[in-house]
XYZ file of C-alpha atoms in Angstrom:
710
model
C 50.508 0.408 33.276
C 52.489 -2.850 33.491
C 51.455 -5.720 31.246
C 49.946 -8.528 33.356
C 51.829 -11.769 33.321
C 50.349 -14.972 31.928
C 50.351 -16.559 35.381
C 48.333 -13.639 36.766
C 45.758 -13.969 34.014
C 45.399 -17.716 34.514
C 45.050 -17.241 38.291
C 42.303 -14.657 37.644
C 40.500 -17.196 35.451
C 40.801 -19.915 38.091
C 39.507 -17.504 40.730
C 36.426 -16.760 38.610
C 37.413 -13.166 37.917
C 37.702 -13.874 34.165
C 35.566 -16.063 31.930
C 37.241 -18.385 29.444
C 36.290 -16.185 26.429
C 37.521 -13.107 28.279
C 40.823 -14.831 29.012
C 41.355 -16.139 25.478
C 40.227 -13.069 23.558
C 40.375 -9.925 25.645
C 43.064 -10.588 28.224
C 45.576 -12.322 25.942
C 44.913 -9.804 23.140
C 45.547 -6.849 25.439
C 48.690 -8.578 26.690
C 49.926 -8.494 23.108
C 53.132 -9.880 21.610
C 55.972 -10.810 23.965
C 59.651 -11.492 23.251
C 60.406 -14.979 21.869
C 62.153 -16.127 25.075
C 59.216 -15.114 27.234
C 56.817 -16.791 24.775
C 58.735 -20.064 25.099
C 58.725 -19.772 28.906
C 54.962 -19.168 28.845
C 54.356 -22.323 26.817
C 56.533 -24.382 29.190
C 54.711 -22.967 32.199
C 51.313 -23.872 30.711
C 52.538 -27.400 29.968
C 53.828 -27.783 33.539
C 50.517 -26.518 34.993
C 48.626 -29.070 32.926
C 50.950 -31.966 33.895
C 50.667 -31.089 37.583
C 46.877 -30.977 37.341
C 46.605 -27.313 38.279
C 45.037 -26.414 34.930
C 42.428 -28.282 32.894
C 43.933 -29.971 29.838
C 41.381 -28.470 27.453
C 41.900 -24.956 28.782
C 45.678 -25.383 28.617
C 45.413 -26.501 24.983
C 43.274 -23.472 24.081
C 45.634 -21.045 25.814
C 48.653 -22.506 24.017
C 46.931 -22.294 20.668
C 45.906 -18.713 21.329
C 49.418 -17.711 22.310
C 50.807 -19.293 19.135
C 48.339 -17.435 16.880
C 48.835 -14.091 18.569
C 52.591 -14.444 18.402
C 52.514 -15.231 14.675
C 49.993 -12.551 13.724
C 51.108 -9.853 16.145
C 52.711 -7.466 13.704
C 49.899 -7.946 11.163
C 47.178 -7.263 13.749
C 48.909 -4.126 15.025
C 49.171 -2.570 11.570
C 45.545 -3.281 10.686
C 44.167 -1.980 13.975
C 46.097 1.246 13.518
C 44.501 1.716 10.100
C 40.994 0.990 11.435
C 41.124 3.879 13.917
C 40.263 6.403 11.182
C 37.320 4.783 9.386
C 34.652 2.075 9.343
C 36.896 -0.356 7.518
C 36.553 -4.108 7.362
C 39.743 -5.237 9.092
C 41.683 -8.368 10.024
C 41.610 -8.406 13.811
C 41.493 -10.893 16.690
C 38.178 -12.672 17.062
C 35.513 -10.819 19.031
C 33.138 -13.432 20.311
C 33.121 -12.927 24.052
C 31.826 -10.585 26.658
C 33.034 -8.133 27.764
C 34.969 -6.923 24.687
C 37.375 -4.008 24.417
C 37.705 -2.480 20.934
C 40.275 -0.035 19.722
C 37.856 1.627 17.315
C 34.076 1.803 17.431
C 33.347 1.532 13.719
C 35.945 -0.994 12.538
C 34.778 -4.371 11.294
C 36.842 -7.033 13.077
C 37.873 -10.303 11.463
C 39.660 -12.728 13.774
C 42.425 -15.113 12.712
C 41.447 -18.781 13.043
C 42.521 -21.156 15.782
C 43.659 -24.723 15.493
C 41.131 -27.457 16.228
C 40.389 -28.034 19.878
C 41.335 -31.351 21.398
C 38.861 -33.934 22.515
C 39.652 -33.301 26.170
C 38.245 -29.752 26.055
C 35.923 -28.674 28.835
C 32.380 -29.946 28.606
C 30.908 -26.452 28.734
C 32.631 -25.433 25.491
C 29.411 -26.272 23.649
C 27.929 -23.074 24.993
C 31.113 -21.018 25.197
C 32.076 -18.873 22.249
C 35.572 -20.031 21.354
C 38.014 -18.601 18.851
C 37.147 -19.696 15.362
C 38.717 -22.950 14.247
C 40.114 -24.011 10.916
C 38.417 -27.012 9.363
C 40.610 -29.920 8.284
C 41.737 -29.718 4.710
C 39.570 -32.690 3.786
C 36.520 -30.789 4.911
C 37.602 -27.530 3.300
C 38.380 -29.004 -0.081
C 35.522 -28.460 -2.470
C 33.591 -26.128 -0.184
C 33.844 -23.492 -2.854
C 34.950 -25.864 -5.539
C 33.734 -23.763 -8.455
C 33.157 -20.108 -8.807
C 29.525 -19.117 -9.111
C 30.338 -15.549 -9.934
C 31.108 -16.247 -13.526
C 34.899 -16.071 -13.726
C 37.130 -18.142 -15.936
C 38.276 -21.568 -14.849
C 37.785 -23.230 -11.487
C 39.224 -22.014 -8.192
C 38.983 -24.414 -5.272
C 39.974 -24.107 -1.635
C 43.484 -25.413 -2.312
C 44.065 -22.656 -4.880
C 42.880 -20.027 -2.396
C 45.179 -21.489 0.243
C 48.057 -21.197 -2.204
C 47.292 -17.531 -2.763
C 47.046 -16.938 0.968
C 50.489 -18.492 1.484
C 52.166 -16.072 -0.924
C 54.240 -13.626 1.070
C 53.393 -10.629 -1.081
C 51.219 -10.127 -4.124
C 51.270 -7.878 -7.134
C 49.794 -4.451 -6.631
C 46.883 -3.192 -8.707
C 47.772 0.226 -10.099
C 46.177 2.865 -12.284
C 46.408 1.872 -15.936
C 46.703 -1.873 -15.240
C 44.623 -4.239 -17.394
C 43.280 -7.070 -15.212
C 42.694 -10.388 -16.975
C 43.175 -8.560 -20.281
C 39.736 -7.019 -19.812
C 39.335 -4.497 -16.978
C 41.327 -1.281 -17.435
C 41.811 0.433 -14.056
C 41.254 4.187 -14.386
C 41.105 5.604 -10.852
C 40.638 4.737 -7.184
C 37.149 5.400 -5.792
C 37.311 3.822 -2.323
C 39.512 2.117 0.225
C 38.794 -0.081 3.231
C 40.106 -2.878 5.377
C 39.294 -5.563 2.801
C 40.973 -3.758 -0.053
C 40.760 -0.987 -2.603
C 37.900 -0.247 -4.983
C 38.783 1.069 -8.448
C 36.768 2.430 -11.326
C 37.568 0.258 -14.346
C 36.486 0.121 -17.954
C 35.320 -3.219 -19.284
C 36.982 -3.566 -22.675
C 34.517 -6.222 -23.753
C 31.693 -3.758 -23.227
C 33.653 -1.195 -25.200
C 33.965 -3.667 -28.063
C 30.230 -4.305 -27.864
C 29.671 -0.523 -27.929
C 27.922 -0.591 -24.578
C 26.899 2.915 -23.508
C 27.956 2.215 -19.923
C 31.196 0.195 -19.988
C 32.327 1.109 -16.462
C 32.396 -1.251 -13.492
C 33.762 -1.134 -9.968
C 36.636 -3.498 -9.173
C 37.344 -4.455 -5.550
C 40.954 -5.677 -5.211
C 41.747 -7.653 -2.071
C 44.648 -6.261 -0.053
C 47.512 -8.340 1.328
C 46.268 -8.297 4.916
C 42.917 -9.795 4.007
C 44.369 -12.045 1.321
C 46.791 -13.712 3.717
C 44.024 -14.340 6.230
C 42.837 -17.976 5.990
C 39.298 -18.263 4.587
C 39.214 -14.577 3.609
C 39.368 -15.419 -0.093
C 36.457 -17.767 0.358
C 34.633 -14.933 2.140
C 35.094 -12.652 -0.846
C 33.977 -15.366 -3.232
C 30.934 -15.880 -1.061
C 30.206 -12.162 -1.304
C 30.101 -12.464 -5.065
C 27.868 -15.501 -5.013
C 25.564 -14.158 -2.337
C 25.187 -10.750 -3.966
C 24.261 -12.375 -7.263
C 21.557 -14.373 -5.521
C 20.220 -11.201 -3.896
C 19.372 -9.341 -7.095
C 17.477 -6.199 -6.054
C 17.335 -2.533 -7.005
C 18.658 -1.557 -3.571
C 21.566 -4.037 -3.594
C 24.751 -3.438 -5.578
C 24.972 -6.035 -8.348
C 28.068 -8.242 -8.407
C 29.236 -9.517 -11.784
C 32.354 -11.640 -11.315
C 34.986 -12.963 -8.899
C 38.404 -13.783 -10.298
C 42.166 -13.506 -9.898
C 44.978 -12.255 -12.077
C 48.207 -13.795 -10.840
C 48.232 -13.012 -7.130
C 45.721 -10.178 -7.480
C 42.303 -11.281 -6.301
C 39.439 -9.024 -7.330
C 35.710 -8.813 -7.727
C 33.791 -6.783 -10.354
C 30.510 -5.160 -9.455
C 28.084 -2.481 -10.477
C 29.531 1.037 -10.492
C 27.322 3.368 -8.456
C 27.685 7.028 -9.347
C 27.212 8.704 -5.979
C 28.627 8.710 -2.475
C 28.431 6.444 0.520
C 25.888 7.109 3.229
C 28.587 7.860 5.781
C 29.760 10.818 3.693
C 26.193 11.976 3.133
C 25.502 11.999 6.883
C 28.750 13.793 7.622
C 28.202 16.477 4.970
C 24.409 16.888 4.736
C 22.884 15.430 7.879
C 25.351 16.272 10.627
C 22.434 17.912 12.458
C 19.875 15.420 11.231
C 17.393 15.594 8.399
C 13.577 15.646 8.379
C 11.812 12.310 8.263
C 10.257 13.175 4.888
C 13.752 13.437 3.386
C 15.203 10.460 5.244
C 12.234 8.152 4.595
C 13.259 7.151 1.008
C 16.719 6.217 2.254
C 15.407 4.245 5.230
C 12.798 2.443 3.145
C 15.332 1.589 0.416
C 17.783 0.106 2.918
C 14.935 -1.771 4.610
C 13.871 -3.289 1.290
C 17.434 -4.439 0.610
C 17.741 -6.130 4.002
C 14.301 -7.692 3.672
C 15.331 -9.185 0.340
C 18.419 -10.667 1.989
C 16.473 -11.938 4.991
C 13.877 -13.569 2.735
C 16.768 -15.446 1.097
C 18.066 -16.553 4.494
C 21.060 -14.178 4.458
C 22.015 -11.868 7.320
C 24.352 -9.033 6.331
C 25.991 -8.911 9.784
C 28.008 -5.786 8.994
C 25.389 -3.236 7.987
C 26.538 0.364 8.529
C 26.590 3.707 6.659
C 29.918 2.839 5.036
C 28.310 -0.167 3.347
C 25.543 1.834 1.683
C 25.978 3.801 -1.523
C 23.539 6.569 -2.440
C 23.144 7.288 -6.140
C 22.864 10.771 -7.601
C 19.109 10.179 -7.785
C 18.988 9.447 -4.045
C 18.532 5.663 -4.242
C 20.371 3.711 -1.520
C 22.239 0.536 -2.522
C 23.628 -1.894 0.050
C 26.883 -3.734 -0.641
C 29.714 -5.622 1.052
C 28.058 -8.941 1.741
C 31.561 -10.472 1.933
C 31.280 -11.046 5.670
C 27.579 -11.710 5.653
C 26.511 -14.919 7.267
C 23.956 -17.355 5.938
C 21.088 -17.821 8.349
C 19.900 -21.385 8.833
C 16.804 -22.122 6.779
C 14.622 -25.192 7.249
C 14.777 -27.743 4.485
C 18.217 -26.775 3.127
C 20.356 -29.422 1.470
C 23.091 -31.019 3.496
C 25.835 -29.553 1.332
C 24.517 -26.039 2.037
C 24.949 -26.632 5.741
C 28.702 -27.177 5.375
C 29.312 -24.245 3.047
C 31.809 -21.767 4.366
C 30.276 -19.249 6.784
C 32.064 -15.929 7.075
C 30.748 -15.591 10.599
C 33.585 -17.911 11.628
C 35.939 -15.044 10.934
C 34.468 -13.138 13.882
C 33.564 -10.152 11.678
C 31.435 -7.307 13.019
C 31.441 -3.536 13.526
C 31.040 -2.858 17.263
C 29.023 0.362 16.950
C 26.405 -1.388 14.785
C 26.631 -4.947 16.106
C 23.733 -6.300 18.125
C 24.216 -7.756 21.572
C 23.681 -11.255 20.154
C 26.466 -10.761 17.608
C 28.874 -9.611 20.301
C 27.962 -12.648 22.380
C 28.653 -14.923 19.391
C 25.129 -16.224 18.940
C 23.884 -17.575 15.579
C 23.003 -14.909 13.010
C 19.424 -13.701 12.803
C 17.552 -10.970 10.964
C 17.195 -8.890 14.129
C 20.968 -8.302 14.046
C 20.528 -6.245 10.875
C 17.416 -4.528 12.309
C 19.550 -3.200 15.167
C 22.103 -1.803 12.700
C 19.356 -0.330 10.506
C 17.836 1.375 13.551
C 21.208 2.902 14.435
C 21.598 4.195 10.873
C 18.066 5.627 10.951
C 18.900 7.507 14.157
C 22.028 8.890 12.511
C 20.017 10.122 9.531
C 17.384 11.811 11.699
C 19.649 13.234 14.430
C 23.126 13.299 12.909
C 24.598 11.060 15.606
C 24.665 7.448 16.726
C 21.921 6.631 19.274
C 24.481 5.374 21.821
C 27.455 7.597 20.927
C 29.074 4.733 18.950
C 29.610 2.465 21.931
C 28.735 -1.193 21.560
C 25.339 -2.539 22.533
C 26.879 -4.340 25.494
C 28.426 -1.183 26.912
C 25.279 0.875 26.219
C 23.095 -1.655 28.025
C 25.474 -1.875 30.964
C 25.519 1.920 31.280
C 21.761 2.183 30.885
C 21.891 4.485 27.875
C 18.699 5.596 26.123
C 18.245 6.704 22.501
C 18.049 10.491 22.063
C 14.829 12.324 21.267
C 14.092 12.896 17.582
C 12.363 16.198 16.769
C 9.406 16.039 14.425
C 8.421 12.434 15.141
C 5.159 11.300 16.633
C 5.194 9.104 19.708
C 4.375 6.092 17.551
C 7.266 6.773 15.173
C 9.760 7.399 17.983
C 8.656 4.232 19.791
C 9.241 2.262 16.575
C 12.782 3.622 16.276
C 13.513 2.738 19.895
C 12.160 -0.777 19.367
C 14.531 -1.180 16.415
C 17.576 -0.553 18.636
C 16.350 -2.546 21.628
C 19.262 -4.356 23.246
C 17.635 -7.794 23.340
C 16.224 -9.602 20.312
C 12.986 -10.393 22.164
C 12.160 -6.688 22.475
C 13.504 -5.699 19.057
C 11.497 -5.390 15.841
C 11.410 -8.667 13.974
C 11.527 -7.404 10.380
C 12.478 -4.370 8.324
C 8.855 -4.025 7.237
C 7.864 -3.244 10.815
C 10.312 -0.342 10.897
C 8.955 1.061 7.629
C 5.368 0.674 8.814
C 6.113 2.257 12.166
C 7.679 5.334 10.537
C 4.731 5.784 8.172
C 2.674 8.945 8.568
C -0.796 8.090 9.822
C -3.972 10.097 9.409
C -6.311 11.467 12.030
C -8.510 8.384 11.944
C -5.614 6.072 12.750
C -4.341 8.353 15.514
C -7.740 8.416 17.227
C -7.463 4.704 17.596
C -9.522 1.619 17.047
C -12.163 2.248 19.790
C -13.353 5.423 18.129
C -13.328 3.714 14.771
C -15.497 0.916 16.141
C -17.792 3.502 17.729
C -18.210 5.255 14.413
C -18.862 1.934 12.730
C -21.493 1.139 15.364
C -23.208 4.497 14.906
C -23.159 4.025 11.166
C -24.642 0.552 11.478
C -27.374 1.895 13.751
C -28.101 4.672 11.290
C -28.261 2.201 8.437
C -30.482 -0.101 10.460
C -32.732 2.805 11.421
C -32.916 3.998 7.860
C -33.712 0.486 6.725
C -36.425 0.141 9.364
C -37.889 3.499 8.344
C -37.824 2.432 4.718
C -39.580 -0.812 5.559
C -42.223 1.062 7.554
C -42.833 3.441 4.668
C -42.988 0.527 2.259
C -45.612 -1.156 4.428
C -47.567 2.093 4.638
C -47.521 2.491 0.837
C -48.573 -1.140 0.385
C -51.446 -0.681 2.821
C -52.710 2.453 1.040
C -52.337 0.736 -2.338
C -54.396 -2.230 -1.170
C -57.290 0.060 -0.224
C -57.597 1.236 -3.833
C -58.608 -2.301 -4.831
C -62.364 -2.813 -5.017
C -62.066 -6.311 -3.527
C -60.395 -5.027 -0.361
C -62.615 -4.962 2.743
C -61.027 -1.609 3.627
C -61.749 -0.132 0.210
C -61.852 3.684 0.179
C -65.449 4.874 0.357
C -64.928 8.125 -1.509
C -62.279 10.415 -2.909
C -61.986 12.460 0.288
C -60.887 9.416 2.290
C -58.407 8.455 -0.438
C -57.017 12.007 -0.596
C -56.426 12.028 3.181
C -54.506 8.733 2.962
C -52.442 10.007 0.047
C -51.535 13.182 1.933
C -50.223 11.117 4.875
C -47.842 9.217 2.585
C -45.879 12.340 1.714
C -44.509 13.191 -1.687
C -41.943 10.333 -1.782
C -44.560 7.809 -0.744
C -46.984 9.050 -3.378
C -44.274 8.771 -6.043
C -43.569 5.185 -5.003
C -47.308 4.429 -5.010
C -47.784 5.867 -8.483
C -44.848 3.836 -9.793
C -46.210 0.606 -8.317
C -50.010 1.081 -8.401
C -50.620 4.172 -10.532
C -53.227 2.419 -12.711
C -55.292 1.429 -9.668
C -55.285 4.993 -8.348
C -56.391 6.377 -11.712
C -59.094 3.748 -12.044
C -60.413 4.527 -8.574
C -60.689 8.231 -9.365
C -62.240 7.516 -12.761
C -64.857 5.358 -11.016
C -65.543 8.216 -8.611
C -66.019 10.603 -11.563
C -68.376 8.105 -13.184
C -70.332 7.937 -9.928
C -70.913 11.692 -10.134
C -71.144 12.273 -13.897
C -72.759 9.889 -16.360
C -75.553 11.606 -18.334
C -76.594 8.346 -19.949
C -77.450 6.974 -16.498
C -78.840 10.227 -15.188
C -75.826 11.232 -13.059
C -74.993 14.914 -13.636
C -73.250 16.124 -10.433
C -70.648 18.214 -12.222
C -69.481 19.987 -9.044
C -68.614 16.682 -7.350
C -66.792 15.537 -10.478
C -64.790 18.788 -10.434
C -63.640 18.031 -6.869
C -62.247 14.719 -8.076
C -60.518 16.431 -11.030
C -58.789 18.866 -8.640
C -57.065 16.108 -6.606
C -54.076 15.507 -8.984
C -53.083 19.164 -8.897
C -53.364 19.338 -5.128
C -51.415 16.113 -4.497
C -48.897 16.632 -7.326
C -49.993 13.523 -9.193
C -49.676 12.987 -12.913
C -52.840 11.171 -14.066
C -53.196 11.552 -17.850
C -56.317 9.357 -18.109
C -58.088 11.474 -15.534
C -57.126 14.621 -17.441
C -58.604 13.147 -20.620
C -61.754 12.243 -18.759
C -62.002 15.800 -17.466
C -61.837 17.187 -20.988
C -64.545 14.756 -22.125
C -66.799 15.687 -19.199
C -66.466 19.380 -19.967
C -67.336 18.763 -23.617
C -70.346 16.662 -22.659
C -71.530 19.394 -20.318
C -71.277 21.999 -23.082
C -73.297 19.809 -25.436
C -75.973 19.325 -22.827
C -76.163 23.015 -22.062
C -76.771 24.152 -25.682
C -80.400 22.808 -26.241
C -81.495 24.265 -22.941
C -80.173 27.651 -23.971
C -82.097 27.482 -27.287
C -85.379 26.554 -25.581
C -85.094 29.233 -22.963
C -84.715 32.145 -25.484
C -88.120 33.802 -26.660
C -88.992 34.021 -30.358
C -88.171 37.408 -31.839
C -91.162 39.671 -32.835
C -90.643 41.496 -36.113
C -91.198 45.246 -36.050
C -94.144 46.578 -38.052
C -93.288 49.090 -40.708
C -95.316 52.332 -40.740
C -98.130 51.949 -43.301
C -101.312 53.662 -44.006
C -102.876 50.555 -45.402
C -104.283 47.853 -43.186
C -101.987 45.285 -41.988
C -102.662 41.855 -43.340
C -103.067 39.098 -40.820
C -99.890 37.328 -39.940
C -99.103 34.164 -41.738
C -98.448 31.324 -39.341
C -94.761 30.371 -39.429
C -93.630 26.867 -38.577
C -90.764 26.896 -36.105
C -87.819 24.953 -37.372
C -84.493 24.007 -35.719
C -81.603 26.248 -36.556
C -78.842 24.740 -38.669
C -75.829 23.341 -36.927
C -73.627 26.170 -38.148
C -75.878 28.804 -36.696
C -74.857 30.071 -33.290
C -77.445 29.532 -30.547
C -79.401 32.492 -29.343
C -78.210 34.313 -26.330
C -79.795 33.369 -23.045
C -80.518 35.718 -20.170
C -77.368 36.105 -18.063
C -75.151 34.386 -20.650
C -73.522 36.732 -23.140
C -71.408 35.784 -26.199
C -68.300 37.052 -24.421
C -68.846 34.600 -21.540
C -69.201 31.765 -24.035
C -65.924 32.714 -25.706
C -64.185 32.856 -22.313
C -65.408 29.380 -21.355
C -64.306 27.988 -24.712
C -60.857 29.520 -24.288
C -60.524 28.041 -20.787
C -61.464 24.590 -22.041
C -58.923 24.861 -24.854
C -56.213 25.964 -22.396
C -56.851 22.960 -20.168
C -56.697 20.638 -23.135
C -53.346 22.139 -24.143
C -52.039 21.630 -20.584
C -53.097 17.998 -20.692
C -51.380 17.549 -24.064
C -48.238 19.266 -22.790
C -48.124 16.988 -19.728
C -48.510 13.910 -21.913
C -45.759 15.202 -24.179
C -43.365 15.776 -21.243
C -43.998 12.294 -19.925
C -43.400 10.870 -23.407
C -40.082 12.708 -23.717
C -39.004 11.317 -20.339
C -39.954 7.796 -21.496
C -37.958 8.311 -24.708
C -34.882 9.430 -22.762
C -35.175 6.254 -20.644
C -35.460 4.219 -23.894
C -38.989 3.145 -22.927
C -40.196 3.571 -26.483
C -43.556 1.839 -26.003
C -44.563 4.247 -23.237
C -43.312 7.196 -25.310
C -45.481 6.105 -28.286
C -48.536 5.705 -26.031
C -48.131 9.175 -24.508
C -47.547 10.761 -27.937
C -50.761 9.202 -29.293
C -52.699 10.342 -26.220
C -51.403 13.901 -26.706
C -52.541 13.805 -30.345
C -56.009 12.695 -29.250
C -56.252 15.707 -26.976
C -54.653 18.132 -29.441
C -54.662 16.639 -32.959
C -52.617 19.506 -34.391
C -49.684 19.213 -31.938
C -46.526 19.081 -34.119
C -44.280 18.215 -31.180
C -46.421 15.156 -30.373
C -46.170 13.986 -33.982
C -42.383 14.372 -33.948
C -42.136 12.423 -30.678
C -44.326 9.672 -32.103
C -42.175 9.420 -35.228
C -38.880 9.369 -33.273
C -40.134 6.772 -30.788
C -41.424 4.488 -33.548
C -38.105 4.732 -35.415
C -36.073 4.050 -32.273
C -38.271 1.110 -31.374
C -37.850 -0.338 -34.876
C -34.046 0.072 -34.691
C -33.967 -1.627 -31.285
C -35.995 -4.549 -32.590
C -33.751 -4.881 -35.650
C -30.633 -4.997 -33.467
C -31.916 -7.997 -31.524
C -30.278 -11.210 -32.695
C -31.439 -14.671 -31.744
C -28.661 -17.256 -31.566
């Protein structure tokens, strides 16, 4: 295919077939280097077109400048582009800030040579047109990086860097070389478009007996060194990486030069880059559970940079190291661009921005980067999404074509096995072509790839429904509790003698207690147990009080049976029952004595007359003498009744003792002492009651002694 002439390209621009960026970048770059005679003729033709008014003066100036730069850097550009075909290297290439763009390699980072300043008579629409990068005047450049912040020796300003860039050829770093009398180069561990990375031993660390004296040394190659502003870019990488201290970012120690060798020392990462890991271990993809630590680590690194106002702008698998422990570490911030942050000092706004070099990797560059828009965090989110797709599927989501080409061809990301719809939608949002549709932060990608439980998958409506049902259940339970509380309070009030609805007898009270249920009765006994006992004691007194002539023992027995039937513990009522039974026995004994007839002595057989009987005065039997047996009441029955009374007394004492033990366990020592004394009144010989009384009194004394009054 014949190379188009300059006149044909300019006519295509004037006819509207080519935009100005497409003419300056794509068309003239593809046209390439021409012989010197033809180059001179082209410049004369452009000058004649401008003088005759056929071509705008500003456009003519830009075309001439572009032709001059391409002619000077032609051989250099060709060699670098040939090297970038094989890998994802950071290369020195013509600026890529227009649309459409044609790249020779999909994974090569392009850095464009600068252009001379545009003249004042440039077209008015150049404010919104992405032009080739321009070199600032020396007055502006001087002092931009006036002192090294990376910790090297001495001061290196822009003029010194320019002097290094003007050197035709520099010394070569070789194995065994000692840089700056400190860093002993041992072996090469990596190579890219910016330079070569060596493993070096820091002799100062060796002298200090450091257990890990090794560092990585990045030596700038001639192609990048001779590129204007490239040295400042590398110095900026050192400074920026130091400011972005993070576990997932490779630490940078120093930026320095040794003669014409410019190098940077950084943390040595024992592992491999992510590109190699994908090629060797994930060429068919890896499960999300295995890829998640890598994705989250890279996301944390980018978030740290974004929080500091820094956009990496060249994030890709080749710029991520993975340690032997599986921790990802992001590096190569040399072409990162500082995002504009509100409130920055004026001097920070004029600091060198590597974005002016036109650096990007097409396969991982967002549409906004290709169009030359200002850097933003979503540029890195697009690259991170592409890397995540590569980890999970083993291939680039758009087959390594640029975002512009993928959008024009209507390409869609491939399906990812094993992901939920939510997770896949998050990945697709990360690689959305436009920033408005793309995820806004790395945290959103991490959150979207998180495994969610069943509750989250069912969604918020069901969750709110469950919350509503729970609230209704709680409200219903509360209402039921309030109703039961009112019912208990109403029953308790009827045990008071002053209440107009006072219970008339024990039967009415028993019916009300049965309606409360066992829980209600327990609550009533806790709150008003004394009133219930007093009511029942009054009912017993109404039936049994020999001093007042009331001896209805059967009715009193019905009252005594209520606690057992309703499962109530009423110790005072049990004591009263024992007293009533004892009183009844005492009252029954004189009646039994009076009812028994006097015994008639048998007459012995005698032959003599029987003397008349001597009148005997009836006296009361002594207290120790057992009463005479009455008809229908045998001594065995009396023994049985006495045994039953003793058994009931023991039950009462045992109940009091159990209640006292429960009080002691709750540290209610006063109640425990009272129950122990009551048990001793019922059963004076109860050893367990005495032990409980002694323990409770001792514990109560210890508790009182421990109280201090300030």
